[in-house]
Short mmCIF file of C-alpha atoms and ligand atoms in Angstrom, two decimals:
data_model
loop_
_atom_site.label_atom_id
_atom_site.label_comp_id
_atom_site.label_asym_id
_atom_site.label_seq_id
_atom_site.Cartn_x
_atom_site.Cartn_y
_atom_site.Cartn_z
CA UNK A 21 0.00 0.00 0.00
CA UNK A 22 1.20 3.48 -0.86
CA UNK A 23 2.47 5.61 1.99
CA UNK A 24 0.45 8.82 1.71
CA UNK A 25 2.87 10.71 3.97
CA UNK A 26 5.69 9.90 1.53
CA UNK A 27 3.57 10.98 -1.44
CA UNK A 28 2.67 14.26 0.27
CA UNK A 29 6.38 15.07 0.66
CA UNK A 30 6.64 15.14 -3.15
CA UNK A 31 4.17 18.06 -3.35
CA UNK A 32 5.75 21.25 -1.96
CA UNK A 33 2.48 23.22 -1.91
CA UNK A 34 0.90 20.80 0.56
CA UNK A 35 2.99 22.41 3.32
CA UNK A 36 1.34 25.75 2.66
CA UNK A 37 -0.83 27.45 5.23
CA UNK A 38 -3.97 29.27 4.13
CA UNK A 39 -5.47 31.79 6.53
CA UNK A 40 -3.14 30.45 9.19
CA UNK A 41 -4.39 26.87 8.79
CA UNK A 42 -2.76 23.93 7.02
CA UNK A 43 -4.00 23.78 3.45
CA UNK A 44 -6.61 21.10 2.79
CA UNK A 45 -6.80 20.94 -0.97
CA UNK A 46 -10.02 19.39 -2.27
CA UNK A 47 -10.22 21.21 -5.61
CA UNK A 48 -8.44 18.54 -7.61
CA UNK A 49 -11.21 18.32 -10.18
CA UNK A 50 -10.34 21.87 -11.20
CA UNK A 51 -6.60 21.27 -11.15
CA UNK A 52 -4.31 19.00 -9.16
CA UNK A 53 -1.19 20.10 -7.35
CA UNK A 54 2.18 19.36 -8.94
CA UNK A 55 4.94 17.09 -7.65
CA UNK A 56 8.43 18.53 -7.36
CA UNK A 57 9.58 16.46 -10.36
CA UNK A 58 7.18 18.37 -12.61
CA UNK A 59 8.16 21.76 -11.17
CA UNK A 60 11.87 20.90 -11.44
CA UNK A 61 11.45 19.72 -15.02
CA UNK A 62 9.96 23.04 -16.14
CA UNK A 63 12.68 24.94 -14.33
CA UNK A 64 15.37 22.69 -15.83
CA UNK A 65 14.00 23.28 -19.30
CA UNK A 66 14.27 27.06 -18.98
CA UNK A 67 17.63 26.91 -17.23
CA UNK A 68 19.34 24.35 -19.47
CA UNK A 69 17.45 23.48 -22.65
CA UNK A 70 15.40 26.44 -23.79
CA UNK A 71 15.19 26.61 -27.59
CA UNK A 72 12.48 26.35 -30.19
CA UNK A 73 11.86 22.82 -31.38
CA UNK A 74 11.77 20.88 -34.65
CA UNK A 75 13.54 23.35 -36.95
CA UNK A 76 16.86 24.05 -35.34
CA UNK A 77 20.15 22.44 -36.29
CA UNK A 78 21.79 23.70 -33.14
CA UNK A 79 22.38 21.64 -30.02
CA UNK A 80 19.75 23.15 -27.73
CA UNK A 81 17.04 22.92 -30.37
CA UNK A 82 17.85 19.28 -30.91
CA UNK A 83 17.77 18.32 -27.25
CA UNK A 84 14.57 20.31 -26.70
CA UNK A 85 13.01 18.52 -29.68
CA UNK A 86 14.11 15.15 -28.30
CA UNK A 87 12.62 15.93 -24.89
CA UNK A 88 9.38 17.15 -26.50
CA UNK A 89 9.07 14.04 -28.62
CA UNK A 90 9.94 11.83 -25.63
CA UNK A 91 6.86 13.27 -23.95
CA UNK A 92 4.76 12.29 -26.94
CA UNK A 93 6.06 8.73 -26.60
CA UNK A 94 5.32 8.79 -22.88
CA UNK A 95 1.73 9.82 -23.58
CA UNK A 96 1.44 7.16 -26.28
CA UNK A 97 2.47 4.49 -23.84
CA UNK A 98 0.39 5.97 -20.98
CA UNK A 99 -2.82 5.63 -23.01
CA UNK A 100 -1.69 2.67 -25.12
CA UNK A 101 -2.19 4.43 -28.45
CA UNK A 102 -1.10 2.45 -31.46
CA UNK A 103 0.94 5.22 -33.09
CA UNK A 104 2.81 8.17 -31.61
CA UNK A 105 1.49 10.49 -34.33
CA UNK A 106 -1.99 9.92 -32.93
CA UNK A 107 -0.96 12.14 -29.98
CA UNK A 108 -1.62 15.82 -30.72
CA UNK A 109 -0.47 18.32 -28.11
CA UNK A 110 -3.00 21.04 -27.41
CA UNK A 111 -3.39 23.58 -24.65
CA UNK A 112 -6.07 21.54 -22.89
CA UNK A 113 -9.19 19.44 -23.20
CA UNK A 114 -11.21 22.42 -24.41
CA UNK A 115 -8.91 23.02 -27.34
CA UNK A 116 -8.92 19.32 -28.26
CA UNK A 117 -12.72 19.26 -28.49
CA UNK A 118 -12.79 22.51 -30.48
CA UNK A 119 -10.22 21.17 -32.95
CA UNK A 120 -12.36 18.11 -33.66
CA UNK A 121 -15.61 20.10 -33.88
CA UNK A 122 -14.17 22.73 -36.21
CA UNK A 123 -12.33 20.18 -38.30
CA UNK A 124 -15.53 18.19 -38.76
CA UNK A 125 -17.14 21.37 -40.08
CA UNK A 126 -14.25 22.24 -42.36
CA UNK A 127 -13.91 18.68 -43.64
CA UNK A 128 -17.63 18.55 -44.43
CA UNK A 129 -18.23 15.65 -42.02
CA UNK A 130 -21.23 17.40 -40.43
CA UNK A 131 -23.70 19.33 -42.52
CA UNK A 132 -27.23 20.65 -42.75
CA UNK A 133 -29.80 18.37 -41.11
CA UNK A 134 -27.18 16.20 -39.42
CA UNK A 135 -27.13 15.45 -35.70
CA UNK A 136 -24.47 15.58 -33.01
CA UNK A 137 -25.14 13.46 -29.93
CA UNK A 138 -23.87 14.66 -26.56
CA UNK A 139 -25.11 14.09 -23.01
CA UNK A 140 -26.75 16.20 -20.33
CA UNK A 141 -23.78 15.47 -18.04
CA UNK A 142 -21.26 17.43 -20.08
CA UNK A 143 -18.93 20.21 -19.05
CA UNK A 144 -19.56 23.38 -21.08
CA UNK A 145 -16.39 22.50 -23.04
CA UNK A 146 -18.19 19.52 -24.50
CA UNK A 147 -21.41 21.42 -25.19
CA UNK A 148 -20.53 24.82 -26.61
CA UNK A 149 -18.13 23.72 -29.42
CA UNK A 150 -20.87 21.40 -30.73
CA UNK A 151 -23.52 24.11 -30.47
CA UNK A 152 -21.22 26.43 -32.43
CA UNK A 153 -20.68 23.77 -35.06
CA UNK A 154 -24.41 22.99 -35.25
CA UNK A 155 -25.26 26.65 -35.68
CA UNK A 156 -22.67 27.08 -38.41
CA UNK A 157 -23.87 24.16 -40.53
CA UNK A 158 -27.55 24.01 -39.49
CA UNK A 159 -27.19 20.70 -37.68
CA UNK A 160 -28.90 19.73 -34.40
CA UNK A 161 -27.40 18.84 -31.03
CA UNK A 162 -29.26 15.95 -29.35
CA UNK A 163 -28.82 15.31 -25.65
CA UNK A 164 -28.83 12.00 -23.75
CA UNK A 165 -30.59 12.59 -20.40
CA UNK A 166 -29.58 11.31 -16.96
CA UNK A 167 -31.56 9.98 -14.00
CA UNK A 168 -31.84 11.31 -10.43
CA UNK A 169 -28.63 9.52 -9.44
CA UNK A 170 -26.68 11.24 -12.24
CA UNK A 171 -26.43 8.17 -14.47
CA UNK A 172 -26.87 8.48 -18.21
CA UNK A 173 -29.93 6.84 -19.70
CA UNK A 174 -28.49 4.14 -21.95
CA UNK A 175 -31.88 3.32 -23.48
CA UNK A 176 -32.31 6.97 -24.46
CA UNK A 177 -28.84 6.86 -26.02
CA UNK A 178 -29.95 3.97 -28.21
CA UNK A 179 -33.11 5.74 -29.27
CA UNK A 180 -31.37 9.06 -30.00
CA UNK A 181 -28.51 7.72 -32.13
CA UNK A 182 -29.38 7.16 -35.76
CA UNK A 183 -28.03 7.47 -39.28
CA UNK A 184 -28.16 11.28 -39.12
CA UNK A 185 -25.78 11.28 -36.13
CA UNK A 186 -22.34 12.32 -37.38
CA UNK A 187 -20.45 12.29 -34.10
CA UNK A 188 -21.05 11.30 -30.47
CA UNK A 189 -19.26 13.37 -27.81
CA UNK A 190 -19.53 12.21 -24.20
CA UNK A 191 -17.48 12.62 -21.05
CA UNK A 192 -15.78 9.67 -19.42
CA UNK A 193 -16.37 11.08 -15.93
CA UNK A 194 -18.67 13.97 -14.98
CA UNK A 195 -16.74 16.78 -13.31
CA UNK A 196 -19.85 17.99 -11.50
CA UNK A 197 -21.18 14.70 -10.10
CA UNK A 198 -18.38 12.17 -10.50
CA UNK A 199 -20.51 9.70 -12.50
CA UNK A 200 -18.38 7.31 -14.53
CA UNK A 201 -20.22 6.91 -17.80
CA UNK A 202 -20.53 3.58 -19.66
CA UNK A 203 -18.42 4.88 -22.53
CA UNK A 204 -17.35 1.48 -23.84
CA UNK A 205 -21.01 0.62 -24.50
CA UNK A 206 -21.59 3.99 -26.18
CA UNK A 207 -18.53 3.52 -28.37
CA UNK A 208 -19.54 0.01 -29.43
CA UNK A 209 -23.13 1.01 -30.16
CA UNK A 210 -21.97 4.04 -32.16
CA UNK A 211 -19.44 2.04 -34.13
CA UNK A 212 -22.11 -0.52 -35.01
CA UNK A 213 -23.71 2.36 -36.95
CA UNK A 214 -20.36 3.63 -38.28
CA UNK A 215 -20.46 6.78 -36.11
CA UNK A 216 -17.25 8.20 -34.57
CA UNK A 217 -17.01 8.97 -30.86
CA UNK A 218 -15.11 11.65 -28.98
CA UNK A 219 -14.57 11.11 -25.26
CA UNK A 220 -13.90 14.05 -22.95
CA UNK A 221 -11.45 12.42 -20.57
CA UNK A 222 -10.50 15.51 -18.56
CA UNK A 223 -11.64 13.95 -15.29
CA UNK A 224 -10.60 10.40 -16.10
CA UNK A 225 -6.92 10.65 -17.03
CA UNK A 226 -5.67 10.97 -13.41
CA UNK A 227 -7.95 8.22 -12.09
CA UNK A 228 -8.37 5.44 -14.67
CA UNK A 229 -5.98 3.31 -16.67
CA UNK A 230 -6.60 4.35 -20.27
CA UNK A 231 -6.13 1.96 -23.14
CA UNK A 232 -7.00 3.51 -26.47
CA UNK A 233 -6.66 0.28 -28.40
CA UNK A 234 -9.07 -1.53 -26.12
CA UNK A 235 -11.48 1.39 -25.66
CA UNK A 236 -11.52 2.05 -29.40
CA UNK A 237 -12.62 5.71 -29.05
CA UNK A 238 -11.95 7.71 -32.20
CA UNK A 239 -10.92 10.78 -30.20
CA UNK A 240 -10.03 11.17 -26.54
CA UNK A 241 -9.05 14.48 -24.95
CA UNK A 242 -7.56 15.39 -21.60
CA UNK A 243 -5.59 18.11 -19.77
CA UNK A 244 -2.16 17.74 -18.18
CA UNK A 245 -3.02 20.07 -15.29
CA UNK A 246 -5.68 17.74 -13.92
CA UNK A 247 -3.21 14.83 -13.78
CA UNK A 248 -0.39 16.38 -11.74
CA UNK A 249 1.13 18.04 -14.82
CA UNK A 250 1.51 21.66 -15.91
CA UNK A 251 -1.21 24.04 -17.04
CA UNK A 252 -1.47 25.01 -20.70
CA UNK A 253 -0.93 21.50 -22.03
CA UNK A 254 -3.44 18.97 -23.22
CA UNK A 255 -3.65 15.89 -25.37
CA UNK A 256 -5.95 15.17 -28.25
CA UNK A 257 -5.70 11.50 -29.13
CA UNK A 258 -7.21 10.71 -32.52
CA UNK A 259 -7.16 7.54 -34.55
CA UNK A 260 -4.65 7.95 -37.35
CA UNK A 261 -7.18 7.28 -40.10
CA UNK A 262 -9.47 10.00 -38.79
CA UNK A 263 -6.72 12.57 -38.26
CA UNK A 264 -5.33 11.90 -41.72
CA UNK A 265 -8.61 12.65 -43.42
CA UNK A 266 -9.41 15.69 -41.26
CA UNK A 267 -8.60 19.26 -42.30
CA UNK A 268 -6.44 21.28 -39.91
CA UNK A 269 -8.20 24.28 -38.40
CA UNK A 270 -5.27 26.39 -37.25
CA UNK A 271 -2.81 27.48 -39.93
CA UNK A 272 0.73 28.72 -39.47
CA UNK A 273 4.28 27.56 -39.00
CA UNK A 274 5.12 23.95 -38.11
CA UNK A 275 1.94 22.54 -39.67
CA UNK A 276 2.92 22.89 -43.32
CA UNK A 277 4.93 20.82 -45.80
CA UNK A 278 5.36 23.59 -48.42
CA UNK A 279 4.01 27.11 -48.67
CA UNK A 280 3.63 29.15 -51.82
CA UNK A 281 1.12 31.80 -52.83
CA UNK A 282 -0.39 29.33 -55.29
CA UNK A 283 -0.75 26.35 -53.01
CA UNK A 284 0.18 25.30 -49.50
CA UNK A 285 0.44 21.67 -48.48
CA UNK A 286 0.18 20.40 -44.95
CA UNK A 287 2.67 18.49 -42.85
CA UNK A 288 2.18 14.88 -41.84
CA UNK A 289 0.68 13.94 -38.48
CA UNK A 290 0.99 15.00 -35.74
CA UNK A 291 2.37 18.35 -36.94
CA UNK A 292 -0.64 19.09 -39.16
CA UNK A 293 -2.58 19.86 -35.97
CA UNK A 294 0.22 21.60 -34.06
CA UNK A 295 0.59 25.03 -35.66
CA UNK A 296 2.95 27.54 -34.08
CA UNK A 297 5.30 27.22 -31.14
CA UNK A 298 3.73 24.96 -28.52
CA UNK A 299 4.08 25.10 -24.74
CA UNK A 300 7.42 23.32 -24.98
CA UNK A 301 8.31 23.43 -21.28
CA UNK A 302 4.83 22.28 -20.32
CA UNK A 303 4.78 19.38 -22.75
CA UNK A 304 8.19 18.24 -21.53
CA UNK A 305 7.02 18.46 -17.92
CA UNK A 306 4.01 16.26 -18.65
CA UNK A 307 6.41 13.30 -18.78
CA UNK A 308 7.37 13.40 -15.07
CA UNK A 309 3.66 13.75 -14.23
CA UNK A 310 2.97 10.54 -16.14
CA UNK A 311 5.95 8.90 -14.44
CA UNK A 312 4.56 9.92 -11.05
CA UNK A 313 1.17 8.34 -11.83
CA UNK A 314 2.76 5.21 -13.23
CA UNK A 315 5.05 4.84 -10.23
CA UNK A 316 2.10 4.95 -7.83
CA UNK A 317 0.10 2.75 -10.22
CA UNK A 318 -3.59 2.77 -11.00
CA UNK A 319 -4.38 -0.11 -8.62
CA UNK A 320 -3.11 1.95 -5.71
CA UNK A 321 -4.67 5.15 -7.00
CA UNK A 322 -7.99 3.44 -7.32
CA UNK A 323 -7.80 1.83 -3.86
CA UNK A 324 -6.89 5.07 -2.10
CA UNK A 325 -9.37 7.24 -3.95
CA UNK A 326 -12.18 4.73 -3.41
CA UNK A 327 -11.42 4.77 0.31
CA UNK A 328 -11.54 8.59 0.33
CA UNK A 329 -14.81 8.57 -1.60
CA UNK A 330 -16.44 6.01 0.72
CA UNK A 331 -15.25 7.82 3.84
CA UNK A 332 -16.38 11.25 2.61
CA UNK A 333 -19.75 9.88 1.46
CA UNK A 334 -20.37 8.25 4.83
CA UNK A 335 -19.32 11.27 6.90
CA UNK A 336 -21.12 13.86 4.79
CA UNK A 337 -24.31 11.79 4.57
CA UNK A 338 -24.39 11.72 8.36
CA UNK A 339 -24.76 15.53 8.51
CA UNK A 340 -28.50 16.28 8.71
CA UNK A 341 -28.49 19.38 6.48
CA UNK A 342 -26.27 17.94 3.77
CA UNK A 343 -27.61 16.39 0.59
CA UNK A 344 -25.24 14.65 -1.80
CA UNK A 345 -25.96 15.37 -5.45
CA UNK A 346 -24.90 12.56 -7.75
CA UNK A 347 -25.08 9.06 -6.33
CA UNK A 348 -24.16 6.99 -9.37
CA UNK A 349 -23.21 3.37 -8.70
CA UNK A 350 -20.04 3.91 -10.64
CA UNK A 351 -18.45 7.03 -9.28
CA UNK A 352 -15.06 8.74 -9.24
CA UNK A 353 -13.53 10.25 -6.13
CA UNK A 354 -15.51 13.42 -5.75
CA UNK A 355 -18.49 14.44 -3.68
CA UNK A 356 -20.83 17.19 -4.79
CA UNK A 357 -23.31 18.33 -2.16
CA UNK A 358 -25.62 21.08 -1.04
CA UNK A 359 -26.56 22.32 2.40
CA UNK A 360 -30.29 22.92 2.75
CA UNK A 361 -31.14 26.59 2.94
CA UNK A 362 -27.57 27.86 2.47
CA UNK A 363 -25.89 29.08 -0.70
CA UNK A 364 -22.84 26.97 -1.71
CA UNK A 365 -20.75 30.12 -2.11
CA UNK A 366 -21.24 31.06 1.56
CA UNK A 367 -20.11 27.62 2.71
CA UNK A 368 -17.09 27.76 0.41
CA UNK A 369 -16.08 31.15 1.75
CA UNK A 370 -16.22 30.00 5.37
CA UNK A 371 -14.34 26.79 4.58
CA UNK A 372 -11.65 28.88 2.90
CA UNK A 373 -11.16 30.78 6.17
CA UNK A 374 -10.30 27.39 7.66
CA UNK A 375 -7.76 26.64 4.93
CA UNK A 376 -10.08 24.20 3.13
CA UNK A 377 -10.23 24.59 -0.65
CA UNK A 378 -13.42 23.32 -2.26
CA UNK A 379 -15.14 24.44 -5.42
CA UNK A 380 -18.60 25.98 -5.33
CA UNK A 381 -20.95 26.84 -8.15
CA UNK A 382 -22.20 25.18 -11.30
CA UNK A 383 -18.80 23.65 -12.20
CA UNK A 384 -19.20 24.71 -15.85
CA UNK A 385 -22.14 22.33 -16.09
CA UNK A 386 -25.19 24.56 -15.76
CA UNK A 387 -27.63 22.13 -17.40
CA UNK A 388 -26.92 19.62 -14.60
CA UNK A 389 -27.71 22.19 -11.93
CA UNK A 390 -30.88 23.17 -13.80
CA UNK A 391 -32.08 19.57 -13.78
CA UNK A 392 -31.56 19.31 -10.01
CA UNK A 393 -33.11 22.80 -9.65
CA UNK A 394 -30.18 24.07 -7.60
CA UNK A 395 -27.89 27.06 -8.20
CA UNK A 396 -24.78 24.97 -7.71
CA UNK A 397 -23.05 22.56 -5.36
CA UNK A 398 -20.05 22.41 -3.07
CA UNK A 399 -17.59 19.98 -4.60
CA UNK A 400 -14.79 18.19 -2.78
CA UNK A 401 -12.71 16.30 -5.33
CA UNK A 402 -9.90 14.05 -4.13
CA UNK A 403 -6.42 13.18 -5.33
CA UNK A 404 -3.88 10.59 -4.35
CA UNK A 405 -2.31 12.83 -1.67
CA UNK A 406 -5.54 13.47 0.26
CA UNK A 407 -6.26 11.81 3.60
CA UNK A 408 -9.24 10.82 5.73
CA UNK A 409 -7.97 13.28 8.37
CA UNK A 410 -8.47 16.05 5.82
CA UNK A 411 -12.02 14.81 5.25
CA UNK A 412 -12.54 15.00 9.04
CA UNK A 413 -11.37 18.62 8.87
CA UNK A 414 -13.88 19.29 6.08
CA UNK A 415 -16.72 17.74 8.08
CA UNK A 416 -15.80 19.74 11.18
CA UNK A 417 -15.50 22.91 9.10
CA UNK A 418 -18.87 22.25 7.54
CA UNK A 419 -20.53 21.77 10.90
CA UNK A 420 -19.14 25.10 12.03
CA UNK A 421 -20.15 26.82 8.79
CA UNK A 422 -23.69 25.42 9.04
CA UNK A 423 -23.98 26.60 12.65
CA UNK A 424 -22.84 30.07 11.64
CA UNK A 425 -25.15 30.34 8.66
CA UNK A 426 -28.34 28.71 9.90
N1 PMP B 12 -14.24 18.57 -19.49
C1 PMP B 12 -14.33 18.26 -18.20
C2 PMP B 12 -15.15 17.06 -17.80
C3 PMP B 12 -13.67 19.04 -17.25
O1 PMP B 12 -13.75 18.73 -15.96
C4 PMP B 12 -12.90 20.14 -17.69
C5 PMP B 12 -12.19 21.03 -16.69
N2 PMP B 12 -12.96 21.39 -15.57
C6 PMP B 12 -12.84 20.40 -19.05
C7 PMP B 12 -13.51 19.60 -19.92
C8 PMP B 12 -12.02 21.54 -19.57
O2 PMP B 12 -10.68 21.34 -19.32
P1 PMP B 12 -9.63 22.51 -19.62
O3 PMP B 12 -10.16 23.72 -18.92
O4 PMP B 12 -8.35 22.01 -19.03
O5 PMP B 12 -9.57 22.69 -21.09
#
């Protein structure tokens, strides 16, 4: 079993005090903290390697390029993609989804009268790009509903998908409720009709072993900053056949083969989708984040996070004024809840005074809040370095906050 105290030593920020109290960081769904190896890697890049990549003949450019491409290989192996050129570096999940949506428009893969199937559990990042696309080409966005536990309605999925559906875009794990969606079923059912599937994996990458060859998703997007890596870096995985036939949507340097005023031709994958100078330091520092996760291992991650989830669910459910929102059977390590008669923001503000960082609000998933008829929730989302003692601190803090506010 992993020694949490040893893991915590790897994260310098966990020694921080907030408002004179030891930091309890439960906002991992928004972004995780970074181990020293990731911080050191970024610093090392700027101190020792800094150069632009891919074009330079000089020493620093070559070693920067090697380090950048080593990160691509690390991602390939982390998600078991078949080919390294199926890994496109982006600036985050949001950009990955927008690239696919806009490329589907530009490539003519979605047109007038077509349908795009998403779910009611999506983050705005997996709603708005499809609405924009639908508006541009006069297509329709269809939405798979969820039940009172926050589980997607699989029967509704089957009745909504049809020959007009040109892409299915669904999250692996809901950031607002923690529901783990049955994406393998959705992928298989979609493929039976020849329809491609994009999975928003922003909340899954730090928690689940990903295997692209087994999952068979056509596109899978995630963000480095939610998996112990740097901000400003994301991954768009796409099957090679799809990426090859898709038009790039951002033009510029790096993504071309030849440029003339008569005709420009595009570079091979992955460069076709990586125009301009990327976040080189960030991409390079994603590798130690992956190494950190792999060293702990997903069996351990799962065991610890499940324990945190069970403990938090039990303790929070015991508080009379607290109602947990999202009780899916299959759930990731986060608890979203409301306190009867009190606005989530007020609770969050009082908890902050006690050094406890939670997220309050609609979590960029307003349609979910609308369905539950609530303005938002308080969300405690856990990572591998969290402890049951920290959950005790949250529960105590909540009791105090409720006493103050009610
Ligand atoms: N999808 C989900 C499910 C998320 O949780 C998030 C981040 N909260 C995003 C997409 C967007 O990620 P990013 O802001 O890193 O692009």
